[in-house]
Tab-separated table of C-alpha atoms in Angstrom:
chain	number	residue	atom	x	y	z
A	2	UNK	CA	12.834	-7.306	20.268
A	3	UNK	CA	11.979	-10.646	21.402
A	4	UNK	CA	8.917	-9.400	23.517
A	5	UNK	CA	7.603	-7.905	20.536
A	6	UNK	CA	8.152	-10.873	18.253
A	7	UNK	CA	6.294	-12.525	20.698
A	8	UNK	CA	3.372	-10.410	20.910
A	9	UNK	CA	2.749	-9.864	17.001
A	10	UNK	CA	3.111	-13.570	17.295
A	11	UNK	CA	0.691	-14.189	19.458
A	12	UNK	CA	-1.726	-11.438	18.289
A	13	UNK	CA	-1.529	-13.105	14.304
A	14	UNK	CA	-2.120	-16.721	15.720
A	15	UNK	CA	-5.865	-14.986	17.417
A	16	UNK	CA	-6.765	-13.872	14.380
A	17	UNK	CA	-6.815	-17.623	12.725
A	18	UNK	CA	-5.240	-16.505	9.941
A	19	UNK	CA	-4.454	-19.097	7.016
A	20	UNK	CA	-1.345	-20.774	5.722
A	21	UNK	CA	-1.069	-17.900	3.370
A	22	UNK	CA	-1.281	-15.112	5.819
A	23	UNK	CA	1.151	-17.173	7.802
A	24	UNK	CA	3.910	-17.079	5.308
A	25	UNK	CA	3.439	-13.253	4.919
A	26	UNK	CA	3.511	-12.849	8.800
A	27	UNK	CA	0.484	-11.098	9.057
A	28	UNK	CA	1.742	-8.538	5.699
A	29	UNK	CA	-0.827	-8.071	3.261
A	30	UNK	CA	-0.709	-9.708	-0.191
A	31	UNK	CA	2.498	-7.735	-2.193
A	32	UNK	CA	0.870	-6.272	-5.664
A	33	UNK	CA	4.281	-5.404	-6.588
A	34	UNK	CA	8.107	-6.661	-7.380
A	35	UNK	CA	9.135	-3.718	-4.509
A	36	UNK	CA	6.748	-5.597	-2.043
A	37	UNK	CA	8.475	-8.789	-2.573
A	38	UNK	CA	11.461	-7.129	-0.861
A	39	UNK	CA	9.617	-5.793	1.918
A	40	UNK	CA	7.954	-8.714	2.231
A	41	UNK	CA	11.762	-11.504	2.953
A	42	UNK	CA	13.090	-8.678	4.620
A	43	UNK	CA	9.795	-8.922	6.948
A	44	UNK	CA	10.185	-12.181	6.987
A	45	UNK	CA	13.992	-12.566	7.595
A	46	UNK	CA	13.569	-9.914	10.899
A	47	UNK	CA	10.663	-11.972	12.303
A	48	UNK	CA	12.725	-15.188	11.827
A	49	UNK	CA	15.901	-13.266	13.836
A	50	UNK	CA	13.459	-12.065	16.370
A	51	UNK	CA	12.229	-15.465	17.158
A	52	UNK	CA	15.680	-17.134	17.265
A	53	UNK	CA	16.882	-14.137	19.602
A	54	UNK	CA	13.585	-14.784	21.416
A	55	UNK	CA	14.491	-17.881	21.628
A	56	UNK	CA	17.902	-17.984	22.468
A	57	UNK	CA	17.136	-15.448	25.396
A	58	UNK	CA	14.236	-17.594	27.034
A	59	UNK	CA	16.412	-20.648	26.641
A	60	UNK	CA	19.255	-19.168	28.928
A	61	UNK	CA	17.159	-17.575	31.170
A	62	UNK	CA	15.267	-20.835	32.178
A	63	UNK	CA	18.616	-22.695	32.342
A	64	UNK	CA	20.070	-20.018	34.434
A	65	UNK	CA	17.189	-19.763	37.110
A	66	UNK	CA	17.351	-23.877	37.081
A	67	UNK	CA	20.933	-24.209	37.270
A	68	UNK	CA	22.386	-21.109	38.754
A	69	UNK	CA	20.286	-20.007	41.753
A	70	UNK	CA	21.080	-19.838	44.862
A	71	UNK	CA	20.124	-22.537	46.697
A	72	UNK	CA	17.601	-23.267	50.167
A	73	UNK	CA	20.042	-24.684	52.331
A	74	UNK	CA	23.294	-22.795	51.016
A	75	UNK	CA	24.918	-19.972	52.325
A	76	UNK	CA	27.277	-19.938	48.706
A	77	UNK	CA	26.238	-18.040	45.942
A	78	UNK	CA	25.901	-19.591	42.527
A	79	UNK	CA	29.854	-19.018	40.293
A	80	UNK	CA	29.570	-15.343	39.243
A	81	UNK	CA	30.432	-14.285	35.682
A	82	UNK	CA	31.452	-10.912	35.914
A	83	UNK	CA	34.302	-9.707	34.692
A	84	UNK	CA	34.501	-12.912	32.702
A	85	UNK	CA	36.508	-11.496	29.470
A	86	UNK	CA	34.986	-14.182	27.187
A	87	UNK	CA	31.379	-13.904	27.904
A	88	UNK	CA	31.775	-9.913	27.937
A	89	UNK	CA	33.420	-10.490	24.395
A	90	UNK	CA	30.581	-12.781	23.405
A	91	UNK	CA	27.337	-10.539	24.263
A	92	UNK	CA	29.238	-7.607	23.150
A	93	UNK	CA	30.298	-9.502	19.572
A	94	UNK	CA	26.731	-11.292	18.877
A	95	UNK	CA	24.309	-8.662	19.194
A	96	UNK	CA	27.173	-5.811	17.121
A	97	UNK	CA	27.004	-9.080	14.014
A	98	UNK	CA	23.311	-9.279	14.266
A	99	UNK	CA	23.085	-5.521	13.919
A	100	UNK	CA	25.577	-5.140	10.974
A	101	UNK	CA	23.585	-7.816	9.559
A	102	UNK	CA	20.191	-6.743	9.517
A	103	UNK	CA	21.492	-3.236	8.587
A	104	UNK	CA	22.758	-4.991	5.228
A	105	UNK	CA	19.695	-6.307	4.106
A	106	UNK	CA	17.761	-3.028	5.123
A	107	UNK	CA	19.860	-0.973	3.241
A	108	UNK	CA	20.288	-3.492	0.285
A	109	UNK	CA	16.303	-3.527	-0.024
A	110	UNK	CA	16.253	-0.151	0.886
A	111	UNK	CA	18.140	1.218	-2.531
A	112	UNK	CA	16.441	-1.362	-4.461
A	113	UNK	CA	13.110	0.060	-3.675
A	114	UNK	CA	14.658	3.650	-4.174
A	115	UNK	CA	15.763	2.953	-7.668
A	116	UNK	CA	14.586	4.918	-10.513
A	117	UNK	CA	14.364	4.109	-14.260
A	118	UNK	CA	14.944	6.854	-16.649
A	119	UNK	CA	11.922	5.376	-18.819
A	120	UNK	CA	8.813	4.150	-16.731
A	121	UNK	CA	5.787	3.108	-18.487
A	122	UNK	CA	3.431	5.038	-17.098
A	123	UNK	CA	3.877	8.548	-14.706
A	124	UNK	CA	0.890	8.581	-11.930
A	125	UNK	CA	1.303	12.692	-9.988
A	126	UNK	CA	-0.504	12.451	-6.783
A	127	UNK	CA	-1.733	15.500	-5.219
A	128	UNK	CA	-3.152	14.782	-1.912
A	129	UNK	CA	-5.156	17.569	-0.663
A	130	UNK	CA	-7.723	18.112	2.311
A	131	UNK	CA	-9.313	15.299	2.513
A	132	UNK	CA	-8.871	13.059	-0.428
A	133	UNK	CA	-6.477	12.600	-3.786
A	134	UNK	CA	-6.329	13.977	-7.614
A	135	UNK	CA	-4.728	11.191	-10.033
A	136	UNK	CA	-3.370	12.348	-13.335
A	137	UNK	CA	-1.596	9.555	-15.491
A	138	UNK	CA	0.405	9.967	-18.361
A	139	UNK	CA	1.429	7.272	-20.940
A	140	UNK	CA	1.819	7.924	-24.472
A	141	UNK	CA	1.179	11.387	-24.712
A	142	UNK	CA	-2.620	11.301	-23.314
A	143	UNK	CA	-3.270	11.737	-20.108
A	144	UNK	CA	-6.220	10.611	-17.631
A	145	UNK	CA	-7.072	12.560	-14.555
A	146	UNK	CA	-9.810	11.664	-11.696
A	147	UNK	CA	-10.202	13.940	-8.770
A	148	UNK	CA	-11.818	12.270	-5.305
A	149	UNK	CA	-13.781	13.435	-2.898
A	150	UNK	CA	-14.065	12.547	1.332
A	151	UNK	CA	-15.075	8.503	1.257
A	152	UNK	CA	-16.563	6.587	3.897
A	153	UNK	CA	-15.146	3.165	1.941
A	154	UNK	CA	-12.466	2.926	-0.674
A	155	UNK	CA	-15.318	1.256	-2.474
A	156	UNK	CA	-17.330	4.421	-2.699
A	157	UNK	CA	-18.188	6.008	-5.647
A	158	UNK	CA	-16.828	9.475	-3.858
A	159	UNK	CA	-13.272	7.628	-3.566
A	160	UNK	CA	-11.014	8.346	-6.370
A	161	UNK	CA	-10.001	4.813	-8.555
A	162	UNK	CA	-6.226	5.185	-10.034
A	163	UNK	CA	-6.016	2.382	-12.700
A	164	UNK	CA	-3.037	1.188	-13.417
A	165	UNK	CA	-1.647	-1.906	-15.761
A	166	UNK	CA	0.051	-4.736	-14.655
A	167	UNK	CA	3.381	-5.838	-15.269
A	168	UNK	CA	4.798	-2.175	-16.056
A	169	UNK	CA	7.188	0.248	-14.349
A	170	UNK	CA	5.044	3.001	-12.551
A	171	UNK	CA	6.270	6.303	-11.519
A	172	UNK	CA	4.120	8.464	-8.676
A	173	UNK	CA	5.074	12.126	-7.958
A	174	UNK	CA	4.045	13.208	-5.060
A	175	UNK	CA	2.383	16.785	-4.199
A	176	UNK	CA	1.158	18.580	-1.811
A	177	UNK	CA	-1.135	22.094	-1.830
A	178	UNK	CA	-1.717	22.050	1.910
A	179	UNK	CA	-0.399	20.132	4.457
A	180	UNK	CA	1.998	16.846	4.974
A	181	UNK	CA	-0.044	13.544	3.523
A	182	UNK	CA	1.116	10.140	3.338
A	183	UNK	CA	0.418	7.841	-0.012
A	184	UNK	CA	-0.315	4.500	1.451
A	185	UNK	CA	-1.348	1.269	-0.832
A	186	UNK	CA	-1.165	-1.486	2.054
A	187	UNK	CA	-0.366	-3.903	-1.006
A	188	UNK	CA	2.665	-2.363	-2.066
A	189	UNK	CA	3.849	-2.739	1.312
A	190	UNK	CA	5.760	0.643	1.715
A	191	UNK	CA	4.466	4.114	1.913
A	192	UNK	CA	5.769	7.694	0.585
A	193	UNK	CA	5.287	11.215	2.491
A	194	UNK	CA	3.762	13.977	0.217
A	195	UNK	CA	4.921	17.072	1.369
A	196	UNK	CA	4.486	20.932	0.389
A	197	UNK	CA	6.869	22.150	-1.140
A	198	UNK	CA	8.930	18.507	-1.640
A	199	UNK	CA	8.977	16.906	-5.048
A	200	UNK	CA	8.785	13.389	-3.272
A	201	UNK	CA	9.301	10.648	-6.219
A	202	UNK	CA	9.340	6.424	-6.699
A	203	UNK	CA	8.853	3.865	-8.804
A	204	UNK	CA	7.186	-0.012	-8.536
A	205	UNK	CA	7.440	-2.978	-11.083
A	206	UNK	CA	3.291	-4.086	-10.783
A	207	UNK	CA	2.292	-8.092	-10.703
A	208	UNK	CA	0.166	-10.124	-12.490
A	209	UNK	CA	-2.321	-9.457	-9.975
A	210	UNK	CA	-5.539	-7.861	-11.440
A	211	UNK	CA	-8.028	-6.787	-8.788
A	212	UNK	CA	-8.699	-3.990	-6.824
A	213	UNK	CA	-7.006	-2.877	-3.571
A	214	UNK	CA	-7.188	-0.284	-0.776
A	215	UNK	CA	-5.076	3.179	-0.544
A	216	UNK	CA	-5.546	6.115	2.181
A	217	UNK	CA	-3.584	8.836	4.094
A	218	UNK	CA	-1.193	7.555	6.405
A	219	UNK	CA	-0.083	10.455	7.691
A	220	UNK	CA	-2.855	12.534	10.594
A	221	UNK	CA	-3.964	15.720	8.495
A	222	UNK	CA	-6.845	17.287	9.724
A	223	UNK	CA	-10.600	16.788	10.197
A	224	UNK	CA	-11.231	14.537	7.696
A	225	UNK	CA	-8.166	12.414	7.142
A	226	UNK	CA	-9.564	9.163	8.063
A	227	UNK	CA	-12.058	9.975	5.076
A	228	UNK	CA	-8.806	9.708	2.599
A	229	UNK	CA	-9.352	6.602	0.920
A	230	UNK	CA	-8.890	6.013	-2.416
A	231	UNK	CA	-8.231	2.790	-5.032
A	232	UNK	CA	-5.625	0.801	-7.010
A	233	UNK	CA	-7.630	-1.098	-9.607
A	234	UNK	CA	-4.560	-3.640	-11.532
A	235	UNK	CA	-5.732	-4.342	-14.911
A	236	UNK	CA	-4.603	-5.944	-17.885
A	237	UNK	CA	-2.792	-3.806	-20.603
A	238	UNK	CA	-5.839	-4.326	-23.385
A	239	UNK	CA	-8.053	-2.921	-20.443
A	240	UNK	CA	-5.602	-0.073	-18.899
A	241	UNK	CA	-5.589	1.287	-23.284
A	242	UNK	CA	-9.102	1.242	-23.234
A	243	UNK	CA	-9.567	3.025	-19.577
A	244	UNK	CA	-6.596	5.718	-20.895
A	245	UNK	CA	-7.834	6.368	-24.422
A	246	UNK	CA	-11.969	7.151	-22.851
A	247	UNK	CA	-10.520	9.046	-20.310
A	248	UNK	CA	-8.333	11.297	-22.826
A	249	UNK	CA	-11.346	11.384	-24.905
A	250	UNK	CA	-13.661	12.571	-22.670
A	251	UNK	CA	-11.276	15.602	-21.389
């Protein structure tokens, strides 16, 4: 774990990312209440990681300056083994730190599982080979868009799911074909869509208007890097207009 923390550590610092990007520890910019949980339990596990780092580095310097064995000695440094207390204590820390960071997981974990009986809007995704059908329901009319293989999420060819902010959104997840993986980078978690499996979940959206990147997470076939597709976040008076010229138009 340390090691690791290092690495990502050093790897974010190379990319000169900003104060911003520094405070998300290299996580893109959350788009939703759901993210903000990922996003302190990211943070939280990078902070352990670095103080376990830290801890670990810190003892291992002061044991190869203060407990080696030295030139003109024929006596080994005091040996610890067997030493009841310290067994206790390396066998007690790391079982705490464990138990602890299972907490939050699972605490953030159920809160991003949760499911309200009423959502605003119902999204189903049915990710097919290679790219996504969008049909979204709110109010009785309904708004489908059908993609097609994209070389950028920008692309015309890539399906755009519109979506309000500040409203509960439900996504259910289908499959025709194989195993696909819904993946908005900004919502910071991802969702399998398997054949078969009625896969289901739910995300409070920000005040965030803009428009942000979703593919296939999950290796599919030929074209599965071609995946991409769209979240535009708009404002309610915007997301009525989109809904009601879509329905209209079908």
């Amino acid at each position: 774990m340390p090691r690791t923390a290092a690495l990502a550590l050093l790897l974010v610092s190379a990319t000169a990312c900003s104060a911003e990007e520094w405070s998300r520890g290299g996580m893109p910019k959350g788009i939703t209440k759901q993210a903000e949980a990922v996003q302190s339990l990211w943070n939280g596990s990078w902070i352990a990681a670095l103080a376990t780092g830290a801890v670990v580095w810190g003892l291992i310097l002061w044991s190869a300056a203060f407990h080696r064995k030295r030139k003109n000695s024929a006596e080994l440094p005091p040996q610890v083994r067997y030493n009841l207390p310290i067994e206790m204590l390396y066998t007690i820390v790391p079982l705490i730190m464990v138990s602890v960071l299972f907490y939050f997981t699972a605490r953030d974990q159920n809160y991003i599982n949760e499911m309200s009986a009423t959502p605003d809007v119902k999204v189903k995704v049915e990710g097919f080979q290679w790219s996504w059908r969008f049909t979204t329901e709110v109010g009785g009319k309904q708004a489908q868009v059908i993609g097609r293989p994209a070389d950028s999420y920008k692309a015309a060819e890539a399906p755009e799911l519109v979506l309000p902010v500040k409203k509960r959104i439900e996504f259910d997840l289908v499959s025709p074909d194989v195993i696909h993986s819904f993946w908005v980078p900004a919502f910071q978690f991802k969702r399998d869509v398997i054949p078969g499996v009625q896969n289901k979940f739910q995300v409070e959206t920000l005040d965030e208007p803009g428009t942000y990147a979703g593919r296939c997470a999950e290796l599919c076939g030929v074209d599965h890097s071609r995946m991409l597709f769209r979240v535009k976040l708009v404002s309610q008076a915007e997301f009525d207009q989109y809904i009601a010229s879509q329905a209209g138009a079908q």
